[in-house]
CSV table of C-alpha atoms and ligand atoms in Angstrom, one decimal:
chain,number,residue,atom,x,y,z
A,274,UNK,CA,67.1,49.0,54.3
A,275,UNK,CA,64.8,46.0,54.8
A,276,UNK,CA,65.8,43.3,57.3
A,277,UNK,CA,67.6,40.2,56.1
A,278,UNK,CA,65.5,37.9,58.2
A,279,UNK,CA,61.7,38.5,58.5
A,280,UNK,CA,60.2,35.1,59.4
A,281,UNK,CA,61.1,35.5,63.1
A,282,UNK,CA,62.6,38.3,65.1
A,283,UNK,CA,66.4,38.0,65.3
A,284,UNK,CA,69.1,40.1,66.9
A,285,UNK,CA,72.9,40.0,67.8
A,286,UNK,CA,74.0,38.5,64.5
A,287,UNK,CA,77.3,36.7,64.4
A,288,UNK,CA,78.1,36.0,60.8
A,289,UNK,CA,80.8,33.7,59.5
A,290,UNK,CA,81.7,32.3,56.1
A,291,UNK,CA,81.7,28.5,56.2
A,292,UNK,CA,81.8,26.2,53.2
A,293,UNK,CA,81.5,29.2,50.9
A,294,UNK,CA,78.2,30.5,52.4
A,295,UNK,CA,77.4,33.1,55.0
A,296,UNK,CA,76.0,31.5,58.1
A,297,UNK,CA,74.3,33.8,60.6
A,298,UNK,CA,74.0,32.9,64.3
A,299,UNK,CA,71.6,35.4,65.9
A,300,UNK,CA,69.6,35.6,69.1
A,301,UNK,CA,65.9,34.6,68.6
A,302,UNK,CA,63.8,37.4,70.1
A,303,UNK,CA,60.3,36.5,71.2
A,304,UNK,CA,57.1,38.2,72.6
A,305,UNK,CA,57.0,38.6,76.3
A,306,UNK,CA,54.9,40.5,79.0
A,307,UNK,CA,58.1,41.4,80.8
A,308,UNK,CA,58.3,45.2,80.9
A,309,UNK,CA,61.4,47.0,79.5
A,310,UNK,CA,64.0,47.7,82.1
A,311,UNK,CA,67.7,48.6,82.2
A,312,UNK,CA,68.6,45.1,83.4
A,313,UNK,CA,67.4,43.7,80.1
A,314,UNK,CA,64.9,41.2,81.6
A,315,UNK,CA,62.7,41.7,78.5
A,316,UNK,CA,65.3,39.9,76.4
A,317,UNK,CA,63.8,36.5,77.4
A,318,UNK,CA,65.0,34.3,74.6
A,319,UNK,CA,64.7,30.5,74.8
A,320,UNK,CA,66.3,29.0,71.7
A,321,UNK,CA,68.6,29.6,68.7
A,322,UNK,CA,68.0,29.3,65.0
A,323,UNK,CA,70.8,29.3,62.4
A,324,UNK,CA,70.5,31.0,59.0
A,325,UNK,CA,72.5,30.8,55.8
A,326,UNK,CA,72.7,32.4,52.4
A,327,UNK,CA,74.8,32.1,49.2
A,328,UNK,CA,74.6,35.7,48.4
A,329,UNK,CA,74.2,39.1,50.2
A,330,UNK,CA,72.3,40.5,47.2
A,331,UNK,CA,69.1,42.0,48.8
A,332,UNK,CA,66.9,39.7,46.7
A,333,UNK,CA,68.8,36.5,47.6
A,334,UNK,CA,66.9,34.0,49.7
A,335,UNK,CA,68.0,33.3,53.3
A,336,UNK,CA,67.5,29.8,54.7
A,337,UNK,CA,66.2,29.3,58.2
A,338,UNK,CA,67.7,26.0,59.5
A,339,UNK,CA,65.3,25.9,62.4
A,340,UNK,CA,65.9,25.5,66.1
A,341,UNK,CA,69.5,24.2,66.8
A,342,UNK,CA,69.6,24.6,70.6
A,343,UNK,CA,67.0,25.4,73.3
A,344,UNK,CA,67.0,26.1,77.0
A,345,UNK,CA,65.8,22.6,77.9
A,346,UNK,CA,68.8,21.1,76.1
A,347,UNK,CA,71.3,22.7,78.5
A,348,UNK,CA,71.3,21.4,82.1
A,349,UNK,CA,73.0,24.4,83.7
A,350,UNK,CA,70.8,27.1,82.0
A,351,UNK,CA,67.8,28.8,83.7
A,352,UNK,CA,66.9,31.4,81.2
A,353,UNK,CA,67.9,34.2,78.7
A,354,UNK,CA,69.8,32.7,75.8
A,355,UNK,CA,71.5,35.9,74.7
A,356,UNK,CA,73.9,36.8,71.9
A,357,UNK,CA,75.7,33.7,70.5
A,358,UNK,CA,78.7,33.2,68.3
A,359,UNK,CA,80.1,30.2,66.3
A,360,UNK,CA,83.5,28.9,65.3
A,361,UNK,CA,85.0,26.2,63.1
A,362,UNK,CA,88.1,24.2,63.9
A,363,UNK,CA,89.5,20.8,62.9
A,364,UNK,CA,86.2,19.5,61.3
A,365,UNK,CA,83.9,20.6,64.1
A,366,UNK,CA,81.6,23.6,64.5
A,367,UNK,CA,81.1,25.3,67.9
A,368,UNK,CA,78.2,27.3,69.1
A,369,UNK,CA,79.0,29.6,72.0
A,370,UNK,CA,76.2,31.1,74.0
A,371,UNK,CA,75.6,33.1,77.2
A,372,UNK,CA,72.8,32.4,79.6
A,373,UNK,CA,71.8,32.7,83.2
A,374,UNK,CA,72.7,29.7,85.3
A,375,UNK,CA,70.4,28.4,88.0
A,376,UNK,CA,71.7,31.1,90.4
A,377,UNK,CA,70.9,33.8,87.9
A,378,UNK,CA,74.5,34.5,87.0
A,379,UNK,CA,75.5,34.7,83.3
A,380,UNK,CA,77.9,32.1,82.2
A,381,UNK,CA,79.1,31.1,78.7
A,382,UNK,CA,78.4,27.6,77.3
A,383,UNK,CA,79.5,25.7,74.2
A,384,UNK,CA,77.7,23.2,72.0
A,385,UNK,CA,79.4,21.1,69.3
A,386,UNK,CA,78.2,19.9,65.9
A,387,UNK,CA,79.5,18.4,62.7
A,388,UNK,CA,77.7,20.9,60.4
A,389,UNK,CA,77.6,24.7,60.5
A,390,UNK,CA,73.8,24.6,60.7
A,391,UNK,CA,73.8,22.1,63.6
A,392,UNK,CA,72.4,20.3,65.3
A,393,UNK,CA,74.6,21.1,68.3
A,394,UNK,CA,75.1,19.1,71.5
A,395,UNK,CA,75.7,21.3,74.5
A,396,UNK,CA,78.4,20.5,77.1
A,397,UNK,CA,76.7,19.8,80.5
A,398,UNK,CA,78.6,22.6,82.3
A,399,UNK,CA,79.5,26.2,81.2
A,400,UNK,CA,83.1,27.0,80.2
A,401,UNK,CA,85.1,27.0,83.5
A,402,UNK,CA,85.8,30.5,84.6
A,403,UNK,CA,83.4,32.1,82.1
A,404,UNK,CA,81.1,34.9,83.1
A,405,UNK,CA,79.1,37.8,81.7
A,406,UNK,CA,77.7,37.8,78.1
A,407,UNK,CA,78.3,38.2,74.4
A,408,UNK,CA,81.0,35.7,73.5
A,409,UNK,CA,82.8,36.4,70.2
A,410,UNK,CA,85.3,33.8,69.0
A,411,UNK,CA,88.2,34.7,66.7
A,412,UNK,CA,90.5,32.1,65.1
A,413,UNK,CA,93.8,33.8,64.2
A,414,UNK,CA,95.8,32.8,61.1
A,415,UNK,CA,98.0,30.5,63.2
A,416,UNK,CA,94.9,28.5,64.3
A,417,UNK,CA,94.9,29.8,67.8
A,418,UNK,CA,91.3,30.7,68.9
A,419,UNK,CA,90.4,33.5,71.3
A,420,UNK,CA,87.2,34.3,73.1
A,421,UNK,CA,86.2,38.0,73.7
A,422,UNK,CA,83.3,38.6,76.0
A,423,UNK,CA,81.6,40.9,78.5
A,424,UNK,CA,78.7,43.3,78.9
A,425,UNK,CA,77.6,45.9,81.4
A,426,UNK,CA,74.4,46.3,83.4
A,427,UNK,CA,72.2,43.3,82.8
A,428,UNK,CA,75.3,41.6,81.4
A,429,UNK,CA,76.9,41.7,84.9
A,430,UNK,CA,80.5,42.7,83.8
A,431,UNK,CA,80.5,45.3,86.6
A,432,UNK,CA,80.0,42.5,89.2
A,433,UNK,CA,83.6,41.3,88.7
A,434,UNK,CA,85.6,44.2,90.1
A,435,UNK,CA,87.4,42.0,92.7
A,436,UNK,CA,89.0,39.8,90.1
A,437,UNK,CA,88.0,37.3,87.5
A,438,UNK,CA,85.2,35.0,88.5
A,439,UNK,CA,84.4,36.6,91.9
A,440,UNK,CA,80.8,37.7,91.5
A,441,UNK,CA,79.8,40.7,93.6
A,442,UNK,CA,76.0,40.8,93.8
A,443,UNK,CA,76.1,44.4,95.1
A,444,UNK,CA,76.8,45.5,91.5
A,445,UNK,CA,73.9,43.8,89.9
A,446,UNK,CA,71.6,45.9,87.6
A,447,UNK,CA,72.1,49.0,85.6
A,448,UNK,CA,75.1,50.6,87.2
A,449,UNK,CA,78.8,50.6,86.7
A,450,UNK,CA,81.8,52.2,88.4
A,451,UNK,CA,81.9,56.0,87.8
A,452,UNK,CA,83.5,59.1,89.0
A,453,UNK,CA,86.3,61.4,87.9
A,454,UNK,CA,89.3,59.6,86.5
A,455,UNK,CA,87.7,56.1,86.9
A,456,UNK,CA,88.8,53.8,84.0
A,457,UNK,CA,86.1,52.2,82.0
A,458,UNK,CA,85.7,48.5,82.5
A,459,UNK,CA,87.3,46.6,79.7
A,460,UNK,CA,86.0,43.6,77.7
A,461,UNK,CA,87.7,40.3,78.5
A,462,UNK,CA,89.7,37.8,76.4
A,463,UNK,CA,91.1,34.4,76.9
A,464,UNK,CA,92.7,31.8,74.6
A,465,UNK,CA,90.7,28.7,73.9
A,466,UNK,CA,92.0,25.2,74.3
A,467,UNK,CA,92.7,23.2,71.2
A,468,UNK,CA,89.4,21.4,71.6
A,469,UNK,CA,87.6,24.8,71.7
A,470,UNK,CA,85.7,23.9,74.9
A,471,UNK,CA,87.6,25.6,77.7
A,472,UNK,CA,89.7,28.6,78.4
A,473,UNK,CA,93.4,27.8,77.9
A,474,UNK,CA,94.6,30.9,79.8
A,475,UNK,CA,93.6,33.2,82.6
A,476,UNK,CA,90.9,35.7,81.5
A,477,UNK,CA,92.5,39.1,80.8
A,478,UNK,CA,91.0,42.6,80.7
A,479,UNK,CA,91.5,44.4,77.4
A,480,UNK,CA,92.4,48.1,77.3
A,481,UNK,CA,90.9,50.5,74.8
A,482,UNK,CA,93.0,53.6,74.6
A,483,UNK,CA,92.0,57.2,73.7
A,484,UNK,CA,94.1,58.2,70.7
A,485,UNK,CA,94.6,61.8,72.0
A,486,UNK,CA,96.2,60.6,75.3
A,487,UNK,CA,97.3,57.0,74.8
A,488,UNK,CA,95.6,56.4,78.1
A,489,UNK,CA,92.6,54.0,78.8
A,490,UNK,CA,89.2,55.4,78.0
A,491,UNK,CA,87.4,56.6,81.2
A,492,UNK,CA,84.1,55.3,82.5
A,493,UNK,CA,82.3,58.6,82.0
A,494,UNK,CA,83.3,58.7,78.3
A,495,UNK,CA,80.0,57.1,77.4
A,496,UNK,CA,80.4,57.8,73.7
A,497,UNK,CA,83.5,55.7,73.4
A,498,UNK,CA,83.7,53.3,76.4
A,499,UNK,CA,83.0,49.6,76.0
A,500,UNK,CA,79.5,48.4,77.0
A,501,UNK,CA,78.9,45.0,75.2
A,502,UNK,CA,78.8,43.2,71.9
A,503,UNK,CA,82.5,42.5,71.3
A,504,UNK,CA,83.7,41.4,67.9
A,505,UNK,CA,87.1,40.8,66.5
A,506,UNK,CA,88.3,40.8,62.9
A,507,UNK,CA,91.6,41.1,61.1
A,508,UNK,CA,92.3,43.5,58.2
A,509,UNK,CA,95.7,44.0,56.6
A,510,UNK,CA,97.5,42.4,59.6
A,511,UNK,CA,95.8,44.6,62.2
A,512,UNK,CA,93.3,43.5,64.8
A,513,UNK,CA,90.0,45.4,64.8
A,514,UNK,CA,88.1,45.1,68.1
A,515,UNK,CA,84.6,46.5,67.7
A,516,UNK,CA,81.8,46.9,70.3
A,517,UNK,CA,78.6,48.7,71.4
A,518,UNK,CA,78.8,51.7,73.6
A,519,UNK,CA,75.4,50.7,75.1
A,520,UNK,CA,73.5,53.7,76.5
A,521,UNK,CA,74.9,56.0,73.8
A,522,UNK,CA,73.9,53.4,71.1
A,523,UNK,CA,77.0,53.5,68.9
A,524,UNK,CA,78.9,50.7,67.3
A,525,UNK,CA,82.6,51.7,67.6
A,526,UNK,CA,85.9,50.1,66.8
A,527,UNK,CA,89.5,50.2,68.1
A,528,UNK,CA,92.7,48.9,66.4
A,529,UNK,CA,95.7,47.0,67.7
A,530,UNK,CA,98.7,44.9,66.8
A,531,UNK,CA,97.9,41.9,68.9
A,532,UNK,CA,94.7,39.9,69.7
A,533,UNK,CA,95.2,41.0,73.3
A,534,UNK,CA,95.4,44.7,72.5
A,535,UNK,CA,95.8,47.3,73.6
A,536,UNK,CA,93.4,48.8,71.0
A,537,UNK,CA,93.3,52.4,70.1
A,538,UNK,CA,89.9,53.9,69.5
A,539,UNK,CA,89.3,54.4,65.8
A,540,UNK,CA,85.8,55.8,65.4
A,541,UNK,CA,82.2,54.7,64.8
A,542,UNK,CA,80.8,52.1,62.5
A,543,UNK,CA,77.1,52.7,63.0
A,544,UNK,CA,75.1,55.6,64.4
A,545,UNK,CA,72.1,54.9,66.7
A,546,UNK,CA,69.3,52.8,65.1
A,547,UNK,CA,65.7,52.4,66.2
A,548,UNK,CA,65.8,50.4,69.5
A,549,UNK,CA,68.0,50.6,72.6
A,550,UNK,CA,70.5,47.8,71.8
A,551,UNK,CA,73.0,47.7,69.1
A,552,UNK,CA,75.1,44.6,68.3
A,553,UNK,CA,77.0,43.4,65.2
A,554,UNK,CA,79.6,41.3,63.4
A,555,UNK,CA,81.9,42.1,60.6
A,556,UNK,CA,82.9,39.5,57.9
A,557,UNK,CA,84.6,39.4,54.6
A,558,UNK,CA,82.6,37.6,51.9
A,559,UNK,CA,83.7,37.3,48.2
A,560,UNK,CA,86.2,40.1,48.6
A,561,UNK,CA,83.8,42.6,50.2
A,562,UNK,CA,83.3,43.5,53.9
A,563,UNK,CA,79.9,43.4,55.5
A,564,UNK,CA,78.5,44.7,58.8
A,565,UNK,CA,75.6,42.6,60.2
A,566,UNK,CA,73.6,44.4,62.9
A,567,UNK,CA,70.0,44.7,64.1
A,568,UNK,CA,67.3,47.3,64.7
A,569,UNK,CA,63.6,47.4,65.7
A,570,UNK,CA,62.0,48.8,62.5
A,571,UNK,CA,60.1,45.6,61.6
A,572,UNK,CA,58.4,45.6,65.1
A,573,UNK,CA,57.8,49.3,64.9
A,574,UNK,CA,60.2,50.1,67.7
A,575,UNK,CA,59.5,47.3,70.2
A,576,UNK,CA,63.0,47.0,71.9
A,577,UNK,CA,63.0,43.3,72.5
A,578,UNK,CA,61.7,42.4,69.0
A,579,UNK,CA,64.7,43.1,66.7
A,580,UNK,CA,65.6,42.2,63.2
A,581,UNK,CA,69.0,41.4,61.6
A,582,UNK,CA,70.2,43.7,58.8
A,583,UNK,CA,73.4,43.8,56.7
A,584,UNK,CA,75.3,46.6,55.0
A,585,UNK,CA,78.6,46.9,53.2
A,586,UNK,CA,81.5,48.7,54.9
A,587,UNK,CA,84.8,49.9,53.5
A,588,UNK,CA,88.3,50.8,54.6
A,589,UNK,CA,90.0,54.0,53.6
A,590,UNK,CA,93.7,54.2,52.6
A,591,UNK,CA,94.7,54.5,56.3
A,592,UNK,CA,92.7,51.5,57.4
A,593,UNK,CA,89.9,53.4,59.0
A,594,UNK,CA,86.5,51.8,58.6
A,595,UNK,CA,84.1,54.0,56.6
A,596,UNK,CA,80.5,53.4,55.7
A,597,UNK,CA,80.6,55.0,52.2
A,598,UNK,CA,82.9,53.7,49.5
A,599,UNK,CA,86.0,55.9,49.3
A,600,UNK,CA,86.5,57.8,46.0
B,290,FUB,O1,70.1,40.2,73.1
B,290,FUB,C1,70.4,40.4,74.4
B,290,FUB,C2,71.4,41.4,74.6
B,290,FUB,O2,71.1,42.7,74.0
B,290,FUB,C3,72.8,41.1,74.0
B,290,FUB,O3,73.5,40.1,74.7
B,290,FUB,C4,73.4,42.4,74.0
B,290,FUB,O4,74.5,42.5,73.2
B,290,FUB,C5,72.2,43.3,73.5
B,290,FUB,O5,72.1,43.2,72.1
């Protein structure tokens, strides 16, 4: 399947339907001399573009709205504008983005605009109490917004084992708690304030449960444990939390009855693609469901030069996500 966007390298697509069109908020990958490492230093992105399309037909044009935010626009950022997301509420559009602050610690920022394609004006400080990477915002049917976030290794989630917002530099780099019976670190969630610019509640850890035991998935269950790339969508009244398993390169999902979980592991949405990372979003458009993701086929396998793709997904009669249309 060819990439959706070919004029620049793009990754980590967060897709939303705004004003009847699909808007895509991806990372903008760029060339670098930084060598591949497990800390992700080679993902050295410096700005964001926004894309939109009227149709997900493979032949339909995709508009690049150009640069909507860059490192120099955000006073607290030092480098690495990683996977963003966007949200709409009460007439405003919000662009959420993780980046390293001047101390090298990942925080999550917000920028506000009047249009889905920007421009966006960044708040001068990151969201208070934010940390790690990969923000995914979900606005529930009652209008309450939630932010899911977190990512291991270079994403620094393992640095917060002493409680929220206490950064432990000892755990920096490609390592995470392990050992027999050790629970996997969970993604995080917090409600957002009505103005969408701060956390309204304490950050909570989310539990992903193994269906066979009803217990939290363990840290050495690499095929199913959370690594990064959180996404939330709702289908038939159920909350679907989906994520990347990181070093095993799957996209997986888990289902729950509340935006806070717990979520019970449901299966895989995408098998490994070309490239180390895998990241995604799921959105309904014109009555069909779509998985946006990325791979490295366009760059012939260069890990930090990725391209956004899209494919249709389906639900079976039990609400399981399937990649082929059920009979
Ligand atoms: O694009 C940089 C990082 O790679 C993202 O934040 C992760 O989800 C992974 O895709």
